Coordinates of C-alpha atoms and ligand atoms in Angstrom, one line a residue:
M1 CA 139.9 319.3 28.1
E2 CA 137.8 321.8 26.2
N3 CA 139.9 324.7 27.4
I4 CA 143.1 323.1 26.2
E5 CA 144.6 324.3 22.9
K6 CA 144.9 321.9 20.0
P7 CA 148.7 321.6 20.0
K8 CA 148.6 320.8 23.7
L9 CA 146.0 318.2 23.0
K10 CA 148.3 316.7 20.5
A11 CA 151.1 316.8 23.0
L12 CA 148.9 314.9 25.5
S13 CA 148.1 312.3 22.9
D14 CA 151.9 312.1 22.2
I15 CA 152.5 311.5 25.9
A16 CA 149.8 308.8 25.9
S17 CA 151.3 307.0 22.9
I18 CA 154.9 306.9 24.3
D19 CA 156.3 303.4 23.8
I20 CA 156.1 302.0 27.3
S21 CA 158.6 299.2 26.5
L22 CA 161.3 301.9 26.6
E23 CA 163.5 302.4 29.6
F24 CA 161.7 304.0 32.5
N25 CA 163.9 307.1 32.6
D26 CA 163.7 307.5 28.8
I27 CA 159.8 307.5 29.1
L28 CA 160.0 310.2 31.8
Q29 CA 162.5 312.1 29.7
S30 CA 160.1 312.1 26.8
I31 CA 157.1 313.2 28.9
L32 CA 159.2 316.1 30.2
K33 CA 160.4 317.1 26.7
I34 CA 156.9 317.0 25.2
T35 CA 155.5 319.1 28.1
C36 CA 158.3 321.7 27.9
E37 CA 158.0 322.0 24.1
A38 CA 154.2 322.3 24.2
T39 CA 154.3 325.0 26.8
G40 CA 157.2 326.9 25.3
A41 CA 159.1 326.3 28.5
Q42 CA 162.9 326.7 28.7
S43 CA 163.5 323.7 31.0
G44 CA 162.0 321.3 33.5
T45 CA 162.6 318.4 35.9
I46 CA 160.8 315.3 37.0
M47 CA 161.5 314.3 40.6
L48 CA 160.4 311.1 42.4
V49 CA 160.1 310.2 46.0
D50 CA 162.2 307.1 46.6
E51 CA 160.0 304.3 47.8
L52 CA 162.7 303.0 50.2
D53 CA 164.2 306.0 51.9
N54 CA 161.4 308.6 51.1
N55 CA 164.0 311.1 49.7
I56 CA 163.2 313.1 46.6
R57 CA 165.4 312.5 43.6
M58 CA 165.6 314.1 40.1
V59 CA 165.0 311.3 37.6
A60 CA 164.7 313.4 34.4
S61 CA 165.7 316.9 33.3
Y62 CA 165.2 319.0 30.2
G63 CA 167.3 322.1 29.3
L64 CA 169.3 321.9 32.6
P65 CA 172.8 321.0 33.4
Q66 CA 173.5 317.5 34.8
D67 CA 174.5 318.8 38.2
Y68 CA 171.4 321.0 38.5
I69 CA 170.0 319.2 41.6
E70 CA 173.3 319.2 43.4
R71 CA 173.6 322.9 42.9
V72 CA 170.1 323.4 44.2
Y73 CA 171.1 321.4 47.4
D74 CA 174.4 323.3 47.7
A75 CA 172.6 326.7 47.4
A76 CA 170.0 325.6 50.0
K77 CA 172.8 324.5 52.3
K78 CA 174.7 327.7 51.9
A79 CA 171.5 329.7 52.6
G80 CA 170.8 327.5 55.6
V81 CA 167.3 326.6 54.5
D82 CA 165.4 323.4 54.6
L83 CA 164.4 321.9 51.2
A84 CA 161.0 321.3 52.7
S85 CA 160.3 325.0 52.7
S86 CA 161.1 325.2 48.9
P87 CA 158.3 325.2 46.4
S88 CA 158.9 321.5 45.7
G89 CA 158.7 320.8 49.5
T90 CA 155.4 322.8 49.6
V91 CA 153.9 320.7 46.8
L92 CA 155.0 317.5 48.5
E93 CA 153.3 318.6 51.7
T94 CA 150.1 320.1 50.3
G95 CA 149.6 317.8 47.2
K96 CA 148.7 320.9 45.2
Y97 CA 150.5 322.6 42.3
Y98 CA 152.6 325.7 43.1
L99 CA 153.0 328.6 40.8
V100 CA 156.0 331.0 40.8
P101 CA 155.1 333.8 38.3
N102 CA 158.4 335.6 39.0
I103 CA 161.2 334.0 40.9
L104 CA 162.6 337.3 42.0
E105 CA 159.4 338.1 43.7
E106 CA 159.0 334.7 45.3
P107 CA 160.4 334.5 48.9
K108 CA 160.6 330.7 48.8
D109 CA 163.0 330.9 45.9
K110 CA 165.3 333.3 47.5
P111 CA 168.2 330.8 48.2
W112 CA 168.2 330.0 44.5
Y113 CA 168.0 333.5 43.0
D114 CA 171.6 333.3 41.8
L115 CA 171.2 329.8 40.4
S116 CA 168.0 330.8 38.6
K117 CA 169.6 333.9 37.1
E118 CA 172.6 331.9 36.0
L119 CA 170.5 329.3 34.3
G120 CA 168.2 332.0 32.9
F121 CA 164.6 331.1 34.1
S122 CA 162.2 333.4 35.9
S123 CA 158.9 331.6 36.3
Q124 CA 158.0 328.0 37.4
I125 CA 155.2 325.6 37.8
F126 CA 155.5 322.7 40.3
T127 CA 152.9 320.0 39.7
P128 CA 152.3 317.0 42.0
M129 CA 152.4 313.5 40.5
K130 CA 149.9 311.5 42.6
K131 CA 149.0 308.0 43.4
G132 CA 145.5 308.5 45.0
L133 CA 146.1 311.2 47.5
K134 CA 149.8 310.4 48.0
V135 CA 152.4 312.6 46.1
I136 CA 154.9 310.3 44.5
G137 CA 156.8 312.9 42.6
L138 CA 156.8 316.3 40.8
L139 CA 156.7 317.6 37.3
N140 CA 158.3 321.0 37.2
V141 CA 158.4 323.3 34.2
Y142 CA 160.5 326.5 34.1
W143 CA 160.2 329.6 31.7
A144 CA 162.7 332.2 30.8
E145 CA 160.5 335.1 31.4
P146 CA 158.1 336.0 34.2
R147 CA 154.5 335.0 33.3
R148 CA 150.9 334.9 34.2
F149 CA 149.8 331.3 34.2
T150 CA 146.6 330.6 32.3
D151 CA 144.2 327.9 33.5
E152 CA 144.8 326.1 30.2
E153 CA 148.5 325.9 30.9
I154 CA 148.0 324.8 34.5
N155 CA 145.4 322.1 33.3
F156 CA 147.8 320.9 30.7
V157 CA 150.8 320.5 33.0
T158 CA 148.6 318.9 35.7
I159 CA 147.3 316.3 33.1
A160 CA 150.9 315.8 31.9
A161 CA 151.9 315.2 35.6
S162 CA 149.1 312.7 36.0
Q163 CA 150.2 310.9 32.8
A164 CA 153.8 310.8 34.2
S165 CA 152.5 309.5 37.5
S166 CA 150.6 306.7 35.6
V167 CA 153.8 305.8 33.8
V168 CA 155.8 305.8 37.0
Q169 CA 153.2 303.6 38.7
N170 CA 153.0 301.2 35.8
A171 CA 156.7 301.1 35.6
R172 CA 157.0 300.4 39.3
L173 CA 154.3 297.7 39.0
C174 CA 156.2 296.2 36.1
G175 CA 159.4 296.4 38.1
R176 CA 157.7 294.6 41.0
L177 CA 156.2 292.1 38.6
E178 CA 159.5 291.6 37.0
N179 CA 161.0 291.0 40.4
N180 CA 158.3 288.6 41.3
V181 CA 158.8 286.8 38.0
Q182 CA 162.5 286.7 38.7
E183 CA 161.9 285.4 42.2
L184 CA 159.4 282.8 40.9
K185 CA 162.0 281.8 38.3
Q186 CA 164.6 281.4 41.0
Y187 CA 162.1 279.5 43.1
K188 CA 161.2 277.2 40.3
E189 CA 164.9 276.6 39.6
N190 CA 165.6 275.9 43.2
L191 CA 162.6 273.6 43.3
E192 CA 163.7 271.8 40.2
E193 CA 167.2 271.4 41.8
K194 CA 165.6 270.0 45.0
I195 CA 163.4 267.6 43.0
K196 CA 166.5 266.4 41.1
E197 CA 168.4 266.0 44.4
T198 CA 165.4 264.1 46.0
H199 CA 165.1 261.9 43.0
K200 CA 168.8 261.1 43.2
K201 CA 168.6 260.4 46.9
L202 CA 165.6 258.2 46.3
Y203 CA 167.4 256.4 43.5
D204 CA 170.5 256.0 45.6
S205 CA 168.7 254.7 48.6
E206 CA 166.6 252.3 46.5
R207 CA 169.9 251.0 44.9
Y208 CA 171.4 250.7 48.4
L209 CA 168.5 248.7 49.7
R210 CA 168.3 246.6 46.6
T211 CA 172.1 245.8 46.9
I212 CA 171.5 244.8 50.5
I213 CA 168.5 242.6 49.6
E214 CA 170.3 241.1 46.6
S215 CA 173.5 240.4 48.4
S216 CA 171.8 238.8 51.4
L217 CA 172.6 235.1 51.7
D218 CA 169.3 234.6 53.3
G219 CA 166.3 234.4 51.0
I220 CA 163.9 237.3 51.3
L221 CA 160.4 237.0 49.9
V222 CA 157.3 239.1 49.9
V223 CA 154.0 237.2 49.9
D224 CA 150.6 238.9 49.4
E225 CA 147.6 238.6 51.7
N226 CA 146.3 235.7 49.6
G227 CA 149.6 233.8 50.0
R228 CA 151.0 234.5 46.5
F229 CA 154.7 235.1 45.9
E230 CA 155.1 238.8 44.9
F231 CA 158.8 239.3 45.2
G232 CA 162.0 237.4 46.0
N233 CA 165.7 238.1 46.0
D234 CA 168.2 235.9 44.1
S235 CA 169.0 233.9 47.2
A236 CA 165.4 233.1 47.8
F237 CA 164.9 231.5 44.4
N238 CA 168.3 229.7 44.8
I239 CA 167.2 228.3 48.1
L240 CA 163.7 227.3 46.9
G241 CA 165.2 225.8 43.8
W242 CA 162.6 227.4 41.5
P243 CA 163.2 230.0 38.8
E244 CA 161.7 233.4 39.6
E245 CA 159.2 233.5 36.7
E246 CA 157.7 230.1 37.8
L247 CA 157.0 231.3 41.3
I248 CA 156.0 235.0 41.1
G249 CA 152.2 235.1 41.3
Q250 CA 151.9 231.5 42.4
F251 CA 150.4 230.2 45.7
F252 CA 153.1 229.5 48.3
M253 CA 152.1 225.9 48.6
K254 CA 153.7 225.2 45.3
V255 CA 157.1 224.7 47.0
F256 CA 155.9 222.4 49.8
P257 CA 155.6 218.6 49.5
V258 CA 152.2 217.1 50.1
D259 CA 153.0 215.9 53.6
M260 CA 153.7 219.5 54.7
E261 CA 150.4 220.9 53.4
D262 CA 148.5 220.9 56.7
F263 CA 151.4 222.1 58.7
M264 CA 152.0 225.0 56.3
L265 CA 148.4 226.0 56.0
D266 CA 148.3 226.2 59.9
R267 CA 151.5 228.4 59.7
F268 CA 149.8 230.7 57.2
N269 CA 146.8 231.0 59.5
D270 CA 149.2 231.8 62.4
I271 CA 150.9 234.5 60.3
Q272 CA 147.5 236.1 59.4
K273 CA 146.7 236.1 63.1
G274 CA 149.9 237.9 63.9
N275 CA 151.9 235.0 65.3
E276 CA 155.4 235.6 64.1
T277 CA 157.2 232.7 65.8
P278 CA 159.9 231.3 63.5
Y279 CA 159.7 227.6 62.6
E280 CA 161.5 224.9 60.6
T281 CA 159.9 223.3 57.6
K282 CA 160.8 221.3 54.5
I283 CA 160.3 222.2 50.8
I284 CA 160.6 220.4 47.5
T285 CA 162.5 222.0 44.7
K286 CA 161.6 221.9 41.0
S287 CA 164.1 219.0 40.6
K288 CA 162.3 217.1 43.4
E289 CA 165.1 217.7 46.0
I290 CA 164.0 217.9 49.6
K291 CA 165.5 220.8 51.5
Y292 CA 165.1 222.0 55.1
L293 CA 164.4 225.7 55.8
Y294 CA 164.4 227.9 58.9
V295 CA 161.6 230.4 58.3
S296 CA 161.0 233.7 60.1
H297 CA 158.5 236.4 59.0
S298 CA 156.9 239.6 59.8
H299 CA 154.1 241.6 58.2
G300 CA 154.2 245.1 56.8
V301 CA 151.9 247.4 54.9
I302 CA 153.2 248.3 51.4
K303 CA 151.3 251.0 49.5
G304 CA 148.4 250.5 51.9
I305 CA 148.2 246.7 51.4
R306 CA 149.2 244.1 54.0
K307 CA 152.1 241.9 52.9
Y308 CA 154.1 239.2 54.6
I309 CA 157.9 239.5 54.5
V310 CA 159.4 236.0 54.8
V311 CA 163.1 235.3 55.5
I312 CA 164.4 231.8 54.7
K313 CA 167.6 230.1 55.6
N314 CA 168.8 226.8 54.1
V315 CA 169.5 224.5 57.1
T316 CA 169.6 221.3 55.1
E317 CA 173.3 220.7 55.9
N318 CA 172.7 221.5 59.6
K319 CA 169.8 219.1 59.5
K320 CA 171.9 216.3 58.0
L321 CA 174.7 217.0 60.6
E322 CA 172.1 217.0 63.4
Q323 CA 170.8 213.7 62.1
Q324 CA 174.3 212.2 61.9
L325 CA 175.1 213.6 65.4
K326 CA 171.9 212.0 66.7
E327 CA 172.8 208.6 65.2
Y328 CA 176.4 209.0 66.5
H329 CA 175.0 209.9 70.0
E330 CA 172.7 206.9 70.0
K331 CA 175.6 204.6 69.0
L332 CA 177.8 206.2 71.7
E333 CA 175.1 205.7 74.2
K334 CA 174.8 202.0 73.2
S335 CA 178.6 201.5 73.4
C336 CA 178.6 203.2 76.8
E337 CA 175.9 200.8 78.0
E338 CA 177.9 197.9 76.7
L339 CA 181.0 199.2 78.3
K340 CA 179.2 199.7 81.6
E341 CA 178.0 196.2 81.4
A342 CA 181.5 194.9 80.6
D343 CA 182.9 196.9 83.5
R344 CA 180.3 195.5 85.8
I345 CA 181.1 192.0 84.8
K346 CA 184.9 192.7 85.1
T347 CA 184.4 194.2 88.6
E348 CA 182.2 191.2 89.6
F349 CA 184.9 188.9 88.2
I350 CA 187.7 190.6 90.1
S351 CA 185.7 190.6 93.3
N352 CA 185.0 186.9 92.9
L353 CA 188.5 186.1 91.8
T354 CA 190.1 188.0 94.7
H355 CA 188.0 186.2 97.2
E356 CA 188.8 182.9 95.6
L357 CA 192.6 183.7 95.6
M358 CA 192.6 185.2 99.1
T359 CA 191.4 182.0 100.9
P360 CA 194.1 179.6 99.5
L361 CA 196.8 182.3 99.8
T362 CA 196.0 182.9 103.5
S363 CA 196.2 179.2 104.1
I364 CA 199.5 179.0 102.2
K365 CA 200.9 181.9 104.3
G366 CA 199.6 180.2 107.5
F367 CA 201.3 176.9 106.7
V368 CA 204.5 178.6 105.7
E369 CA 204.6 180.3 109.1
L370 CA 203.9 177.0 110.9
L371 CA 206.7 175.3 108.9
N372 CA 209.0 178.3 109.6
D373 CA 208.2 178.2 113.3
E374 CA 209.1 174.4 113.2
A375 CA 205.7 173.6 114.7
I376 CA 205.5 170.7 112.3
G377 CA 209.1 169.6 112.3
T378 CA 212.7 170.9 112.2
I379 CA 213.9 172.4 109.0
N380 CA 217.4 173.2 107.9
E381 CA 218.8 176.7 106.9
E382 CA 218.3 176.1 103.2
Q383 CA 214.7 175.2 103.8
K384 CA 214.2 178.3 106.1
K385 CA 215.5 180.6 103.3
S386 CA 213.1 179.0 100.8
L387 CA 210.2 179.4 103.2
G388 CA 211.2 183.0 103.8
I389 CA 211.0 183.7 100.0
I390 CA 207.6 181.9 99.9
H391 CA 206.4 184.0 102.8
R392 CA 207.5 187.3 101.4
N393 CA 205.9 186.5 98.0
S394 CA 202.7 185.3 99.5
E395 CA 202.5 188.6 101.5
R396 CA 203.1 190.6 98.3
L397 CA 200.3 188.6 96.7
I398 CA 198.0 189.2 99.6
H399 CA 198.8 193.0 99.4
L400 CA 198.0 193.0 95.7
I401 CA 194.8 191.1 96.2
K402 CA 193.8 193.6 99.0
E403 CA 194.4 196.5 96.6
L404 CA 192.3 194.8 93.9
L405 CA 189.6 194.2 96.5
D406 CA 189.7 197.9 97.4
I407 CA 189.4 198.9 93.7
S408 CA 186.4 196.7 93.2
H409 CA 184.9 198.3 96.4
L410 CA 185.7 201.7 95.1
E411 CA 184.0 201.0 91.8
K412 CA 180.9 199.7 93.5
N413 CA 181.2 202.5 96.0
T414 CA 181.1 200.0 98.8
L415 CA 184.4 200.9 100.4
G416 CA 183.0 200.9 104.0
L417 CA 184.8 203.2 106.5
H418 CA 184.6 202.7 110.3
F419 CA 184.8 206.1 111.8
G420 CA 185.9 206.9 115.4
L421 CA 188.3 209.2 117.3
V422 CA 191.8 208.5 116.0
S423 CA 195.2 209.8 117.0
I424 CA 197.2 210.9 114.0
N425 CA 200.3 210.9 116.2
D426 CA 199.8 207.2 117.0
I427 CA 199.2 206.3 113.4
L428 CA 202.3 208.2 112.2
S429 CA 204.6 206.6 114.9
K430 CA 203.3 203.1 114.2
C431 CA 203.7 203.5 110.4
I432 CA 207.2 204.9 110.8
L433 CA 208.2 202.1 113.1
D434 CA 206.8 199.5 110.7
M435 CA 208.6 201.0 107.7
Q436 CA 212.0 201.4 109.4
P437 CA 213.2 197.8 108.4
L438 CA 212.2 198.4 104.7
A439 CA 214.0 201.8 104.8
K440 CA 217.0 200.3 106.4
E441 CA 217.4 197.8 103.6
K442 CA 218.2 200.7 101.3
Q443 CA 220.1 202.7 104.0
I444 CA 217.4 205.3 103.8
S445 CA 217.0 207.5 107.0
L446 CA 213.4 207.9 108.0
F447 CA 212.8 210.9 110.3
Q448 CA 209.8 212.4 111.9
D449 CA 209.1 216.0 112.8
V450 CA 205.7 215.6 114.3
R451 CA 204.0 217.8 116.8
P452 CA 201.2 216.8 119.1
L453 CA 198.0 216.8 117.1
P454 CA 194.4 216.6 118.3
R455 CA 192.5 213.4 117.6
I456 CA 190.4 213.6 114.6
W457 CA 187.3 211.7 113.4
G458 CA 188.4 209.0 111.0
D459 CA 189.0 205.4 110.1
E460 CA 192.2 204.4 111.7
E461 CA 192.9 201.3 109.6
R462 CA 192.3 203.2 106.3
L463 CA 194.3 206.3 107.4
T464 CA 197.1 203.8 108.3
Q465 CA 196.8 202.3 104.9
V466 CA 197.2 205.7 103.3
I467 CA 200.4 206.6 105.3
I468 CA 201.9 203.2 104.7
N469 CA 201.2 203.5 101.0
L470 CA 202.9 206.9 100.8
L471 CA 205.9 205.7 102.8
V472 CA 206.3 202.5 100.7
N473 CA 206.3 204.8 97.6
A474 CA 208.8 207.2 99.1
I475 CA 211.1 204.3 99.9
K476 CA 210.5 202.7 96.5
F477 CA 211.3 205.9 94.5
T478 CA 214.2 207.1 96.7
P479 CA 217.7 205.7 95.9
Q480 CA 220.0 204.2 98.5
T481 CA 221.2 206.5 101.4
G482 CA 218.3 208.9 100.7
K483 CA 216.2 210.7 103.3
I484 CA 212.5 210.6 104.1
T485 CA 210.9 213.0 106.6
V486 CA 207.4 212.9 108.0
I487 CA 206.2 216.4 109.1
S488 CA 202.9 217.5 110.7
H489 CA 201.2 220.9 111.1
D490 CA 198.3 221.9 113.4
F491 CA 196.2 224.5 111.7
T492 CA 193.1 226.1 113.1
E493 CA 190.6 223.9 111.3
Q494 CA 192.8 221.2 109.8
V495 CA 195.8 219.0 110.4
K496 CA 198.4 218.6 107.7
I497 CA 200.7 215.6 107.2
S498 CA 203.6 215.9 104.7
I499 CA 205.9 213.1 103.6
R500 CA 209.0 214.4 101.9
D501 CA 211.6 212.2 100.1
T502 CA 214.8 212.8 98.2
G503 CA 213.9 210.4 95.5
I504 CA 213.5 210.6 91.7
G505 CA 210.8 213.3 91.8
I506 CA 207.7 213.7 89.7
P507 CA 207.5 215.9 86.5
S508 CA 205.2 218.9 87.1
D509 CA 202.8 217.9 84.3
R510 CA 202.2 214.5 86.0
L511 CA 201.6 215.7 89.5
S512 CA 197.8 215.5 89.3
R513 CA 197.6 212.4 87.0
I514 CA 199.4 210.1 89.5
F515 CA 196.2 210.0 91.5
D516 CA 194.4 208.4 88.5
R517 CA 193.7 204.7 88.8
F518 CA 196.4 202.5 87.1
Y519 CA 198.5 205.6 86.2
Q520 CA 202.2 205.2 86.4
I521 CA 204.6 207.9 85.1
D522 CA 206.2 205.7 82.5
S523 CA 206.4 202.1 81.6
S524 CA 210.2 201.9 82.3
T525 CA 209.4 203.0 85.9
K526 CA 206.9 200.2 86.0
R527 CA 209.6 197.7 84.9
K528 CA 212.2 199.1 87.4
Y529 CA 210.0 199.7 90.4
G530 CA 207.1 197.3 89.8
G531 CA 203.6 198.2 91.2
T532 CA 200.2 198.5 89.8
G533 CA 199.3 202.3 89.8
I534 CA 196.4 201.6 92.1
G535 CA 197.8 202.8 95.5
L536 CA 197.5 206.6 95.1
S537 CA 194.0 206.4 93.7
I538 CA 192.9 204.4 96.7
C539 CA 194.6 207.0 99.0
K540 CA 192.8 209.8 97.3
N541 CA 189.5 208.1 97.7
I542 CA 190.0 207.4 101.4
I543 CA 191.2 211.0 102.1
E544 CA 188.2 212.5 100.2
K545 CA 185.9 210.2 102.2
H546 CA 187.4 212.0 105.3
Y547 CA 186.5 215.4 103.6
G548 CA 190.2 216.0 103.2
S549 CA 192.6 216.6 100.3
I550 CA 195.8 215.0 99.0
W551 CA 198.3 216.4 96.5
A552 CA 201.9 216.1 95.5
E553 CA 204.7 218.6 94.9
S554 CA 208.1 218.0 93.4
D555 CA 210.9 220.5 93.1
G556 CA 213.7 218.5 91.5
N557 CA 215.0 217.3 94.9
G558 CA 212.4 214.6 95.4
S559 CA 208.7 214.6 96.0
T560 CA 206.5 215.7 98.9
F561 CA 203.0 214.3 99.4
H562 CA 200.6 216.5 101.5
I563 CA 197.4 215.4 103.3
L564 CA 194.9 217.9 104.8
L565 CA 192.3 216.5 107.2
P566 CA 189.6 218.5 108.9
K567 CA 189.7 218.8 112.7
L568 CA 186.7 218.2 114.9
T569 CA 184.7 221.4 115.7
S570 CA 182.5 222.2 118.7
G571 CA 179.5 221.5 116.4
N572 CA 180.5 217.8 116.5
G573 CA 180.3 217.8 120.4
V574 CA 183.9 216.5 120.7
S575 CA 185.8 219.8 120.7
N576 CA 187.3 218.9 124.1
V577 CA 189.7 216.5 122.6
K578 CA 193.0 217.6 123.9
P579 CA 196.3 217.6 121.9
E580 CA 198.4 214.6 122.7
S581 CA 201.7 214.9 124.3
Ligands
ADP601 P1 202.4 202.2 92.1 O1 203.3 202.7 93.1 O2 201.9 200.8 92.5 O3 202.9 202.3 90.7 P2 200.8 204.4 92.9 O4 199.4 204.7 92.6 O5 201.1 204.3 94.4 O6 201.1 203.1 92.1 O7 201.7 205.4 92.3 C1 201.5 205.8 90.9 C2 202.8 206.4 90.3 O8 203.1 207.6 90.9 C3 204.0 205.5 90.5 O9 204.1 204.5 89.6 C4 205.1 206.5 90.3 O10 205.3 206.7 89.0 C5 204.5 207.8 90.9 N1 205.0 208.0 92.3 C6 204.2 207.7 93.5 N2 205.0 208.1 94.6 C7 206.1 208.6 94.1 C8 207.3 209.2 94.8 N3 207.4 209.2 96.1 N4 208.3 209.6 94.0 C9 208.2 209.5 92.7 N5 207.2 209.0 92.0 C10 206.2 208.5 92.7

């Protein structure tokens, strides 16, 4: 600095004391102005290399028109030269200052002769603004007249360029810092926003969970590792019958009666060992009321500490109902036993009574027949009629007693069947023949449409009893001049017998009930047609003992009773039984 004149030294000190809080461009403008004034220059420019696109741009000018740079570019374009070959381009490339003592003698300035003349400058100095070895811009100073540059001038402009470079670098650094600060500010704001959002979410989810826990009808409790109540929802304290403040922090045994102590301590041991099987227990409330609970639990780790989460349900009402049901069941069982005993006594009584009745009745019937046959002496017509009535009524009584006997056998399951090969055709023919007189009394026509059927395995007497029963019913419930038809079918594995009448019919909702013991469709029927409601139940039992089935149909034109009986198969060794002709 020794070879720099005092005014220039002052200028340098002025540059150093420029207020750096000013706008970046204003600072550069001031540096340029001070430099030009100190060197007596007419004009000057500061150009910077754009950090993004690497293009050089004018950022400050002194003593030049605003469109100076555009005109430089235009002139270069017109002359067809590349700006890189201009003095500025040379400085950028070499990183050294470039002197133009007289523009008109400078070949590099040729394309701009006219512009220089117009703007009135003849000599120039182009100085690099550096950051280390890299050129980041240029400080250019122009004089009106051609000149010989002294070292002092060159030094001064070089120092001014380096000052300008420092300002640019500081400003850029500040700019970046500013950007970083802005980014950080933005980041902080975003972060704060996110924290707020997370807080809200947490608050919402806590409120959500709390609402669920509080609105649960089941009690939810948290018990710590030492068995002390730590938390409970409203339902829990309601169920336990203790206020929250008297339970929190207390040992869980506080809510159990003395007789549950061992049981509950065992349960607590189980829980600690990881056995989470639910159980029932009883508690005692603050007001000494006993309640029954269903307890299920699991364990969890809250803030690193093991806790037991206990869910309690009040099952006191269920327990009471269960108890009542148990008592009711016991009573029912007792009544059932008593009824069974009464039924057994009744069956026994009927069995004895029927035997007792049968003997004298058979003897009455026998003597009536003897009297009627005049084996004991002659009788007149009047007496014969009376004997006929006695005979019919004693037969009715014998039939009734037989049915009663069957019933008592059915109840004791002792209705013995004597199986053998039987001909359904024979049974049907015999029954129809036997029933013809009864049918005739009511002018009912009794037909048969029966094909030859194979013999089947069955009890002839009992099967006859079934057919007679169905025919007697058909005649009984068919009005005068009606029609009864007996039909048979031979299926592959079964034979079917159907007895169709044109009688009063059976309502569809009673069709299955008529096979129940003592069931009659209505009491008026009973009065009109008599009977006991026993016959069909005996028929059903006999047919089922033959592995067959019996059912009734009624279509408004009378009733049809169907019987299906299984045929013998080769497995029985009697498959060679031929159909009868
Ligand atoms: P009972 O004939 O002695 O009353 P059953 O067990 O033989 O007893 O019959 C039960 C009831 O079924 C009868 O009272 C009657 O109401 C009904 N029933 C049976 N057969 C017929 C039929 N062919 N037509 C209409 N109703 C019938």
